mmCIF file of C-alpha atoms in Angstrom:
data_model
loop_
_atom_site.group_PDB
_atom_site.id
_atom_site.type_symbol
_atom_site.label_atom_id
_atom_site.label_comp_id
_atom_site.label_asym_id
_atom_site.label_seq_id
_atom_site.Cartn_x
_atom_site.Cartn_y
_atom_site.Cartn_z
ATOM 1 C CA UNK Q 19 -21.397 -41.527 23.588
ATOM 2 C CA UNK Q 20 -20.538 -44.858 21.843
ATOM 3 C CA UNK Q 21 -22.141 -46.727 24.662
ATOM 4 C CA UNK Q 22 -25.366 -44.733 24.493
ATOM 5 C CA UNK Q 23 -25.386 -45.165 20.584
ATOM 6 C CA UNK Q 24 -25.168 -48.947 20.997
ATOM 7 C CA UNK Q 25 -27.909 -49.055 23.607
ATOM 8 C CA UNK Q 26 -30.205 -47.053 21.435
ATOM 9 C CA UNK Q 27 -29.401 -49.169 18.402
ATOM 10 C CA UNK Q 28 -30.064 -52.320 20.375
ATOM 11 C CA UNK Q 29 -33.320 -50.835 21.766
ATOM 12 C CA UNK Q 30 -34.499 -50.034 18.492
ATOM 13 C CA UNK Q 31 -33.864 -53.647 17.122
ATOM 14 C CA UNK Q 32 -35.841 -54.976 20.099
ATOM 15 C CA UNK Q 33 -38.710 -52.598 19.465
ATOM 16 C CA UNK Q 34 -38.610 -53.708 15.680
ATOM 17 C CA UNK Q 35 -38.814 -57.364 16.580
ATOM 18 C CA UNK Q 36 -41.800 -56.772 18.910
ATOM 19 C CA UNK Q 37 -43.653 -54.783 16.239
ATOM 20 C CA UNK Q 38 -43.220 -57.586 13.946
ATOM 21 C CA UNK Q 39 -44.506 -59.987 16.459
ATOM 22 C CA UNK Q 40 -47.477 -57.723 17.269
ATOM 23 C CA UNK Q 41 -48.469 -57.553 13.485
ATOM 24 C CA UNK Q 42 -49.135 -61.281 13.572
ATOM 25 C CA UNK Q 43 -45.763 -62.405 12.037
ATOM 26 C CA UNK Q 44 -44.713 -65.976 12.735
ATOM 27 C CA UNK Q 45 -42.246 -67.026 15.135
ATOM 28 C CA UNK Q 46 -39.477 -67.278 12.465
ATOM 29 C CA UNK Q 47 -39.982 -63.719 11.316
ATOM 30 C CA UNK Q 48 -39.945 -62.420 14.796
ATOM 31 C CA UNK Q 49 -36.513 -63.877 15.557
ATOM 32 C CA UNK Q 50 -35.035 -63.154 12.200
ATOM 33 C CA UNK Q 51 -35.940 -66.479 10.623
ATOM 34 C CA UNK Q 52 -35.953 -65.357 6.997
ATOM 35 C CA UNK Q 53 -33.544 -63.385 4.767
ATOM 36 C CA UNK Q 54 -35.879 -60.411 5.215
ATOM 37 C CA UNK Q 55 -35.560 -57.677 7.754
ATOM 38 C CA UNK Q 56 -32.526 -55.718 8.733
ATOM 39 C CA UNK Q 57 -29.091 -57.111 8.417
ATOM 40 C CA UNK Q 58 -26.424 -55.065 10.276
ATOM 41 C CA UNK Q 59 -22.859 -55.596 8.905
ATOM 42 C CA UNK Q 60 -19.658 -54.418 10.593
ATOM 43 C CA UNK Q 61 -17.230 -54.137 7.622
ATOM 44 C CA UNK Q 62 -13.665 -52.882 7.181
ATOM 45 C CA UNK Q 63 -13.297 -49.284 5.819
ATOM 46 C CA UNK Q 64 -11.603 -50.593 2.741
ATOM 47 C CA UNK Q 65 -14.894 -52.415 1.766
ATOM 48 C CA UNK Q 66 -16.960 -49.236 1.758
ATOM 49 C CA UNK Q 67 -17.708 -48.835 -1.992
ATOM 50 C CA UNK Q 68 -17.874 -52.486 -2.821
ATOM 51 C CA UNK Q 69 -20.093 -53.498 0.165
ATOM 52 C CA UNK Q 70 -22.354 -50.557 -0.433
ATOM 53 C CA UNK Q 71 -23.136 -51.871 -3.821
ATOM 54 C CA UNK Q 72 -23.153 -55.444 -2.688
ATOM 55 C CA UNK Q 73 -25.661 -54.499 -0.121
ATOM 56 C CA UNK Q 74 -28.001 -53.003 -2.550
ATOM 57 C CA UNK Q 75 -27.680 -56.039 -4.651
ATOM 58 C CA UNK Q 76 -28.643 -58.249 -1.764
ATOM 59 C CA UNK Q 77 -31.671 -56.166 -1.051
ATOM 60 C CA UNK Q 78 -32.809 -56.499 -4.556
ATOM 61 C CA UNK Q 79 -32.306 -60.256 -4.543
ATOM 62 C CA UNK Q 80 -34.037 -60.614 -1.169
ATOM 63 C CA UNK Q 81 -37.141 -58.271 -1.045
ATOM 64 C CA UNK Q 82 -38.075 -57.056 2.432
ATOM 65 C CA UNK Q 83 -34.357 -57.007 3.508
ATOM 66 C CA UNK Q 84 -32.474 -53.912 4.504
ATOM 67 C CA UNK Q 85 -28.696 -53.910 4.861
ATOM 68 C CA UNK Q 86 -27.131 -51.419 7.442
ATOM 69 C CA UNK Q 87 -23.399 -50.997 7.478
ATOM 70 C CA UNK Q 88 -20.750 -49.770 10.159
ATOM 71 C CA UNK Q 89 -17.450 -49.107 8.276
ATOM 72 C CA UNK Q 90 -14.405 -48.454 10.304
ATOM 73 C CA UNK Q 91 -10.872 -49.930 11.001
ATOM 74 C CA UNK Q 92 -11.236 -53.664 11.609
ATOM 75 C CA UNK Q 93 -9.546 -53.419 14.998
ATOM 76 C CA UNK Q 94 -12.069 -50.961 16.347
ATOM 77 C CA UNK Q 95 -14.989 -53.088 14.814
ATOM 78 C CA UNK Q 96 -13.726 -56.176 16.526
ATOM 79 C CA UNK Q 97 -13.546 -54.292 19.949
ATOM 80 C CA UNK Q 98 -17.009 -53.029 19.428
ATOM 81 C CA UNK Q 99 -18.455 -56.573 18.717
ATOM 82 C CA UNK Q 100 -16.619 -57.997 21.686
ATOM 83 C CA UNK Q 101 -17.984 -55.259 23.835
ATOM 84 C CA UNK Q 102 -21.548 -56.155 22.825
ATOM 85 C CA UNK Q 103 -22.402 -53.902 19.985
ATOM 86 C CA UNK Q 104 -25.440 -55.440 17.990
ATOM 87 C CA UNK Q 105 -24.394 -56.862 14.707
ATOM 88 C CA UNK Q 106 -25.215 -59.566 12.281
ATOM 89 C CA UNK Q 107 -21.839 -60.030 10.282
ATOM 90 C CA UNK Q 108 -18.397 -59.113 10.681
ATOM 91 C CA UNK Q 109 -15.987 -58.628 7.588
ATOM 92 C CA UNK Q 110 -12.511 -57.944 8.520
ATOM 93 C CA UNK Q 111 -9.494 -56.692 6.461
ATOM 94 C CA UNK Q 112 -7.159 -59.093 8.196
ATOM 95 C CA UNK Q 113 -7.460 -62.437 9.962
ATOM 96 C CA UNK Q 114 -5.939 -61.299 13.127
ATOM 97 C CA UNK Q 115 -8.921 -58.996 14.018
ATOM 98 C CA UNK Q 116 -11.290 -61.755 13.014
ATOM 99 C CA UNK Q 117 -9.391 -63.831 15.694
ATOM 100 C CA UNK Q 118 -10.259 -61.441 18.278
ATOM 101 C CA UNK Q 119 -13.909 -61.962 17.614
ATOM 102 C CA UNK Q 120 -13.778 -65.653 17.196
ATOM 103 C CA UNK Q 121 -11.712 -66.229 20.453
ATOM 104 C CA UNK Q 122 -14.244 -64.088 22.291
ATOM 105 C CA UNK Q 123 -16.854 -66.800 21.279
ATOM 106 C CA UNK Q 124 -18.801 -64.230 18.989
ATOM 107 C CA UNK Q 125 -18.775 -66.045 15.822
ATOM 108 C CA UNK Q 126 -21.386 -68.435 14.357
ATOM 109 C CA UNK Q 127 -19.282 -71.003 12.551
ATOM 110 C CA UNK Q 128 -15.954 -70.841 10.980
ATOM 111 C CA UNK Q 129 -14.971 -67.531 9.109
ATOM 112 C CA UNK Q 130 -14.289 -67.785 5.432
ATOM 113 C CA UNK Q 131 -11.952 -65.657 3.144
ATOM 114 C CA UNK Q 132 -13.972 -63.879 0.479
ATOM 115 C CA UNK Q 133 -11.230 -61.623 -0.941
ATOM 116 C CA UNK Q 134 -7.697 -60.423 -0.846
ATOM 117 C CA UNK Q 135 -6.088 -57.112 -1.139
ATOM 118 C CA UNK Q 136 -2.563 -55.479 -1.693
ATOM 119 C CA UNK Q 137 -1.109 -52.122 -0.949
ATOM 120 C CA UNK Q 138 -0.043 -49.400 -3.253
ATOM 121 C CA UNK Q 139 1.512 -45.912 -2.574
ATOM 122 C CA UNK Q 140 -1.185 -43.388 -3.122
ATOM 123 C CA UNK Q 141 0.034 -40.022 -4.366
ATOM 124 C CA UNK Q 142 -1.748 -36.883 -5.646
ATOM 125 C CA UNK Q 143 -2.577 -36.953 -9.377
ATOM 126 C CA UNK Q 144 0.320 -36.125 -11.313
ATOM 127 C CA UNK Q 145 2.674 -37.533 -8.726
ATOM 128 C CA UNK Q 146 4.343 -34.098 -8.015
ATOM 129 C CA UNK Q 147 7.125 -35.743 -5.777
ATOM 130 C CA UNK Q 148 8.000 -38.335 -8.423
ATOM 131 C CA UNK Q 149 7.440 -41.283 -5.965
ATOM 132 C CA UNK Q 150 8.251 -44.537 -7.689
ATOM 133 C CA UNK Q 151 9.198 -46.781 -4.732
ATOM 134 C CA UNK Q 152 9.154 -47.225 -1.005
ATOM 135 C CA UNK Q 153 12.672 -45.806 -0.743
ATOM 136 C CA UNK Q 154 11.274 -42.470 -2.341
ATOM 137 C CA UNK Q 155 9.061 -42.058 0.568
ATOM 138 C CA UNK Q 156 12.135 -41.171 2.665
ATOM 139 C CA UNK Q 157 13.270 -38.428 0.441
ATOM 140 C CA UNK Q 158 13.679 -34.837 1.894
ATOM 141 C CA UNK Q 159 10.505 -33.054 2.481
ATOM 142 C CA UNK Q 160 8.276 -36.142 1.562
ATOM 143 C CA UNK Q 161 5.423 -36.450 4.089
ATOM 144 C CA UNK Q 162 3.678 -39.806 4.414
ATOM 145 C CA UNK Q 163 0.634 -41.011 6.104
ATOM 146 C CA UNK Q 164 0.358 -44.647 7.413
ATOM 147 C CA UNK Q 165 -2.348 -46.583 9.112
ATOM 148 C CA UNK Q 166 -1.870 -47.277 12.782
ATOM 149 C CA UNK Q 167 -0.091 -50.586 13.371
ATOM 150 C CA UNK Q 168 -3.223 -52.206 14.924
ATOM 151 C CA UNK Q 169 -5.174 -51.637 11.714
ATOM 152 C CA UNK Q 170 -4.721 -54.154 8.989
ATOM 153 C CA UNK Q 171 -3.466 -51.608 6.354
ATOM 154 C CA UNK Q 172 -0.800 -50.401 9.092
ATOM 155 C CA UNK Q 173 0.378 -53.920 9.775
ATOM 156 C CA UNK Q 174 0.717 -54.587 6.092
ATOM 157 C CA UNK Q 175 2.500 -51.471 5.641
ATOM 158 C CA UNK Q 176 4.988 -52.242 8.265
ATOM 159 C CA UNK Q 177 5.487 -55.850 6.704
ATOM 160 C CA UNK Q 178 6.202 -54.208 3.208
ATOM 161 C CA UNK Q 179 8.467 -51.504 4.708
ATOM 162 C CA UNK Q 180 10.429 -54.190 6.601
ATOM 163 C CA UNK Q 181 10.683 -56.238 3.382
ATOM 164 C CA UNK Q 182 12.163 -53.418 1.505
ATOM 165 C CA UNK Q 183 14.571 -52.441 4.278
ATOM 166 C CA UNK Q 184 13.015 -48.941 4.507
ATOM 167 C CA UNK Q 185 12.846 -47.094 7.719
ATOM 168 C CA UNK Q 186 10.199 -44.567 7.543
ATOM 169 C CA UNK Q 187 8.741 -42.103 10.005
ATOM 170 C CA UNK Q 188 5.227 -41.018 9.051
ATOM 171 C CA UNK Q 189 3.808 -37.620 9.814
ATOM 172 C CA UNK Q 190 0.434 -39.153 10.941
ATOM 173 C CA UNK Q 191 -0.969 -42.444 11.741
ATOM 174 C CA UNK Q 192 -4.599 -42.989 10.832
ATOM 175 C CA UNK Q 193 -7.153 -45.227 12.239
ATOM 176 C CA UNK Q 194 -8.396 -46.649 9.113
ATOM 177 C CA UNK Q 195 -7.316 -46.731 5.504
ATOM 178 C CA UNK Q 196 -9.908 -44.082 4.448
ATOM 179 C CA UNK Q 197 -8.208 -41.694 6.850
ATOM 180 C CA UNK Q 198 -4.773 -42.157 5.423
ATOM 181 C CA UNK Q 199 -6.168 -41.801 1.880
ATOM 182 C CA UNK Q 200 -7.895 -38.559 2.902
ATOM 183 C CA UNK Q 201 -4.643 -36.930 3.799
ATOM 184 C CA UNK Q 202 -3.435 -37.460 0.299
ATOM 185 C CA UNK Q 203 -6.699 -36.201 -1.155
ATOM 186 C CA UNK Q 204 -6.621 -33.038 1.065
ATOM 187 C CA UNK Q 205 -2.984 -32.373 0.212
ATOM 188 C CA UNK Q 206 -1.759 -32.700 3.868
ATOM 189 C CA UNK Q 207 0.685 -35.376 2.820
ATOM 190 C CA UNK Q 208 2.603 -36.336 -0.280
ATOM 191 C CA UNK Q 209 1.845 -40.091 -0.148
ATOM 192 C CA UNK Q 210 0.180 -42.930 1.775
ATOM 193 C CA UNK Q 211 0.246 -46.558 1.955
ATOM 194 C CA UNK Q 212 -3.210 -47.643 1.044
ATOM 195 C CA UNK Q 213 -5.044 -50.616 -0.532
ATOM 196 C CA UNK Q 214 -5.047 -50.957 -4.265
ATOM 197 C CA UNK Q 215 -8.937 -50.825 -4.181
ATOM 198 C CA UNK Q 216 -9.097 -47.583 -2.329
ATOM 199 C CA UNK Q 217 -6.602 -45.879 -4.759
ATOM 200 C CA UNK Q 218 -8.816 -47.170 -7.504
ATOM 201 C CA UNK Q 219 -12.016 -45.850 -6.006
ATOM 202 C CA UNK Q 220 -10.318 -42.308 -5.656
ATOM 203 C CA UNK Q 221 -8.758 -42.277 -9.075
ATOM 204 C CA UNK Q 222 -10.040 -38.906 -9.917
ATOM 205 C CA UNK Q 223 -7.824 -37.499 -7.094
ATOM 206 C CA UNK Q 224 -5.034 -39.846 -6.528
ATOM 207 C CA UNK Q 225 -2.674 -42.180 -8.316
ATOM 208 C CA UNK Q 226 -1.815 -45.768 -7.077
ATOM 209 C CA UNK Q 227 1.899 -46.565 -7.427
ATOM 210 C CA UNK Q 228 2.579 -50.238 -7.431
ATOM 211 C CA UNK Q 229 5.697 -51.545 -5.574
ATOM 212 C CA UNK Q 230 7.094 -55.095 -5.597
ATOM 213 C CA UNK Q 231 7.222 -55.561 -1.871
ATOM 214 C CA UNK Q 232 3.440 -55.254 -1.617
ATOM 215 C CA UNK Q 233 3.327 -58.907 -2.634
ATOM 216 C CA UNK Q 234 4.851 -59.810 0.745
ATOM 217 C CA UNK Q 235 1.942 -58.100 2.587
ATOM 218 C CA UNK Q 236 -1.325 -59.411 0.937
ATOM 219 C CA UNK Q 237 -4.211 -59.294 3.304
ATOM 220 C CA UNK Q 238 -6.980 -61.972 3.424
ATOM 221 C CA UNK Q 239 -10.378 -60.680 4.125
ATOM 222 C CA UNK Q 240 -12.470 -63.083 6.319
ATOM 223 C CA UNK Q 241 -16.370 -62.841 6.985
ATOM 224 C CA UNK Q 242 -18.529 -64.581 9.443
ATOM 225 C CA UNK Q 243 -22.147 -64.411 10.832
ATOM 226 C CA UNK Q 244 -22.058 -63.511 14.428
ATOM 227 C CA UNK Q 245 -23.341 -65.732 17.290
ATOM 228 C CA UNK Q 246 -25.627 -63.218 18.799
ATOM 229 C CA UNK Q 247 -27.014 -61.815 15.534
ATOM 230 C CA UNK Q 248 -30.460 -60.017 15.802
ATOM 231 C CA UNK Q 249 -31.178 -61.537 12.408
ATOM 232 C CA UNK Q 250 -29.297 -64.816 12.233
ATOM 233 C CA UNK Q 251 -30.827 -66.181 9.013
ATOM 234 C CA UNK Q 252 -30.301 -62.878 7.298
ATOM 235 C CA UNK Q 253 -26.675 -62.761 8.570
ATOM 236 C CA UNK Q 254 -26.053 -66.189 7.036
ATOM 237 C CA UNK Q 255 -27.720 -65.246 3.818
ATOM 238 C CA UNK Q 256 -25.593 -62.198 3.491
ATOM 239 C CA UNK Q 257 -22.442 -64.120 3.984
ATOM 240 C CA UNK Q 258 -23.393 -66.584 1.351
ATOM 241 C CA UNK Q 259 -24.208 -63.689 -0.896
ATOM 242 C CA UNK Q 260 -20.801 -62.149 -0.536
ATOM 243 C CA UNK Q 261 -19.343 -65.362 -1.637
ATOM 244 C CA UNK Q 262 -21.684 -65.731 -4.620
ATOM 245 C CA UNK Q 263 -20.670 -65.035 -8.247
ATOM 246 C CA UNK Q 264 -22.399 -61.581 -8.504
ATOM 247 C CA UNK Q 265 -20.858 -60.193 -5.330
ATOM 248 C CA UNK Q 266 -17.453 -61.618 -6.203
ATOM 249 C CA UNK Q 267 -17.760 -59.913 -9.724
ATOM 250 C CA UNK Q 268 -18.327 -56.628 -7.820
ATOM 251 C CA UNK Q 269 -15.262 -57.139 -5.641
ATOM 252 C CA UNK Q 270 -12.977 -58.031 -8.673
ATOM 253 C CA UNK Q 271 -14.092 -54.813 -10.546
ATOM 254 C CA UNK Q 272 -13.074 -52.838 -7.506
ATOM 255 C CA UNK Q 273 -9.508 -54.513 -7.655
ATOM 256 C CA UNK Q 274 -9.814 -57.034 -4.858
ATOM 257 C CA UNK Q 275 -8.201 -60.449 -5.706
ATOM 258 C CA UNK Q 276 -10.115 -63.760 -5.586
ATOM 259 C CA UNK Q 277 -9.600 -65.719 -2.356
#
């Protein structure tokens, strides 16, 4: 099913390019030679709220542009890109997943870090289990969700737990940070290790408990335009916009740290 969807998306992009050419557009427009047109961005799930807003701001600053997002775990996105999924930009929640893309020869230039993020312990509002530290997560009857180890939030969680000397067995391993957070919001677990930004975005339903070991597991977020981007100029323009002052202000408001 995923392969079929990728083929349909690719076909749609080709059709769109032919339509532009048939309408008398110049060669630059037909090959994505301006900031206009569709820009497809593959971005880590933890960027959902911030990039959705940044995408709208980019469209406003570049009339005629349209930003489409694919939000998921960084490892899954990296695999999709290396398998040929059509995309213009990749924004990862960790350098390791970006390396998967660059080593496969899919990057157009060198990735740049545009933000950083730390973990918190997400608990239901009111913190009914009284969780105040990583050690509390091992208490009797405390159910915890973590991200899978191949996902940046999972790798960061493991680093933080090791730094605290805490051996924790989660009741579930999720494929992205939104999945782990959802388990808390649905009341299926008592806590989850998620990014500070995700806990802040869901502050009406969860509380983010800070813990010192998170400083040992800060994730850098790199971004890059992709080599086979259907809209290469739009891709480079979006990457530049993410690093601009207006976009950085959006990220800071969400709780991301400056690179």
